[in-house]
Amino acid sequence: MGVSPDGIREGATTNDPATELGRASLTMGKPSSPVETLKITLSGAGGAKGKLLIEWENVTASTPFTVK
């Protein structure tokens, strides 16, 4: 997933590393039951660490992050 000022693009880059805000690999999975409405959750994991979780339909995508 690439993150740039003009949006998030899964599996893509901005083609200009100077404009990227960040980049992360996502761990893909399946929710225990279908998620009807897109859900994005940021949770703390202690200190400056956290987790991003995106859930929709029959897919979950997550990645840990550290705030610097």
PDB file of C-alpha atoms in Angstrom:
ATOM      1  CA  MET A   1       0.000   0.000   0.000  1.00  0.00           C
ATOM      2  CA  GLY A   2       1.425   3.406  -0.903  1.00  0.00           C
ATOM      3  CA  VAL A   3       0.330   6.576   0.861  1.00  0.00           C
ATOM      4  CA  SER A   4       0.676   9.975  -0.756  1.00  0.00           C
ATOM      5  CA  PRO A   5      -0.885  13.391  -0.161  1.00  0.00           C
ATOM      6  CA  ASP A   6      -3.427  12.692  -2.915  1.00  0.00           C
ATOM      7  CA  GLY A   7      -4.635   9.359  -1.502  1.00  0.00           C
ATOM      8  CA  ILE A   8      -3.979   5.672  -0.753  1.00  0.00           C
ATOM      9  CA  ARG A   9      -3.206   3.287  -3.572  1.00  0.00           C
ATOM     10  CA  GLU A  10      -3.056  -0.439  -2.826  1.00  0.00           C
ATOM     11  CA  GLY A  11      -0.224  -2.115  -4.708  1.00  0.00           C
ATOM     12  CA  ALA A  12       0.943   1.126  -6.302  1.00  0.00           C
ATOM     13  CA  THR A  13       3.457   3.859  -5.745  1.00  0.00           C
ATOM     14  CA  THR A  14       3.314   7.556  -6.414  1.00  0.00           C
ATOM     15  CA  ASN A  15       6.241   7.239  -8.852  1.00  0.00           C
ATOM     16  CA  ASP A  16       7.795  10.092  -6.900  1.00  0.00           C
ATOM     17  CA  PRO A  17       9.338   8.929  -3.594  1.00  0.00           C
ATOM     18  CA  ALA A  18       9.757  12.558  -2.510  1.00  0.00           C
ATOM     19  CA  THR A  19       5.949  12.903  -2.252  1.00  0.00           C
ATOM     20  CA  GLU A  20       5.243   9.641  -0.406  1.00  0.00           C
ATOM     21  CA  LEU A  21       4.132   9.902   3.209  1.00  0.00           C
ATOM     22  CA  GLY A  22       4.697   6.209   3.880  1.00  0.00           C
ATOM     23  CA  ARG A  23       4.567   2.667   2.563  1.00  0.00           C
ATOM     24  CA  ALA A  24       3.540  -0.581   4.265  1.00  0.00           C
ATOM     25  CA  SER A  25       3.037  -4.244   3.482  1.00  0.00           C
ATOM     26  CA  LEU A  26      -0.396  -5.491   4.505  1.00  0.00           C
ATOM     27  CA  THR A  27      -1.220  -8.830   6.106  1.00  0.00           C
ATOM     28  CA  MET A  28      -4.363 -10.131   4.438  1.00  0.00           C
ATOM     29  CA  GLY A  29      -6.989 -12.276   6.146  1.00  0.00           C
ATOM     30  CA  LYS A  30     -10.695 -13.012   6.472  1.00  0.00           C
ATOM     31  CA  PRO A  31     -13.070 -11.692   9.154  1.00  0.00           C
ATOM     32  CA  SER A  32     -15.028 -14.156  11.306  1.00  0.00           C
ATOM     33  CA  SER A  33     -18.199 -12.887   9.613  1.00  0.00           C
ATOM     34  CA  PRO A  34     -18.806 -10.604   6.593  1.00  0.00           C
ATOM     35  CA  VAL A  35     -18.362  -6.875   7.225  1.00  0.00           C
ATOM     36  CA  GLU A  36     -21.126  -4.938   5.457  1.00  0.00           C
ATOM     37  CA  THR A  37     -19.655  -1.444   5.956  1.00  0.00           C
ATOM     38  CA  LEU A  38     -16.008  -0.529   5.399  1.00  0.00           C
ATOM     39  CA  LYS A  39     -14.301  -0.312   8.799  1.00  0.00           C
ATOM     40  CA  ILE A  40     -10.901   1.292   9.452  1.00  0.00           C
ATOM     41  CA  THR A  41      -9.440   0.952  12.955  1.00  0.00           C
ATOM     42  CA  LEU A  42      -6.281   2.449  14.441  1.00  0.00           C
ATOM     43  CA  SER A  43      -5.333   0.894  17.772  1.00  0.00           C
ATOM     44  CA  GLY A  44      -2.487   1.506  20.182  1.00  0.00           C
ATOM     45  CA  ALA A  45       0.037  -1.216  20.977  1.00  0.00           C
ATOM     46  CA  GLY A  46       2.017   0.621  23.648  1.00  0.00           C
ATOM     47  CA  GLY A  47       4.415   3.516  23.362  1.00  0.00           C
ATOM     48  CA  ALA A  48       4.642   4.869  19.835  1.00  0.00           C
ATOM     49  CA  LYS A  49       3.407   1.623  18.262  1.00  0.00           C
ATOM     50  CA  GLY A  50       0.019   0.789  16.846  1.00  0.00           C
ATOM     51  CA  LYS A  51      -1.925  -1.242  14.326  1.00  0.00           C
ATOM     52  CA  LEU A  52      -3.979  -0.282  11.295  1.00  0.00           C
ATOM     53  CA  LEU A  53      -6.849  -2.677  10.519  1.00  0.00           C
ATOM     54  CA  ILE A  54      -9.079  -2.353   7.446  1.00  0.00           C
ATOM     55  CA  GLU A  55     -12.131  -4.621   7.138  1.00  0.00           C
ATOM     56  CA  TRP A  56     -14.707  -4.943   4.368  1.00  0.00           C
ATOM     57  CA  GLU A  57     -16.863  -7.719   2.937  1.00  0.00           C
ATOM     58  CA  ASN A  58     -14.811 -10.928   3.333  1.00  0.00           C
ATOM     59  CA  VAL A  59     -11.371  -9.293   3.620  1.00  0.00           C
ATOM     60  CA  THR A  60      -9.166  -7.893   6.378  1.00  0.00           C
ATOM     61  CA  ALA A  61      -5.894  -6.063   5.845  1.00  0.00           C
ATOM     62  CA  SER A  62      -3.628  -5.020   8.715  1.00  0.00           C
ATOM     63  CA  THR A  63      -0.175  -3.663   9.413  1.00  0.00           C
ATOM     64  CA  PRO A  64       1.720  -2.562  12.507  1.00  0.00           C
ATOM     65  CA  PHE A  65       3.178   0.956  12.571  1.00  0.00           C
ATOM     66  CA  THR A  66       5.482   3.120  14.650  1.00  0.00           C
ATOM     67  CA  VAL A  67       5.068   6.879  15.037  1.00  0.00           C
ATOM     68  CA  LYS A  68       8.379   8.726  14.821  1.00  0.00           C
TER      69      LYS A  68
END
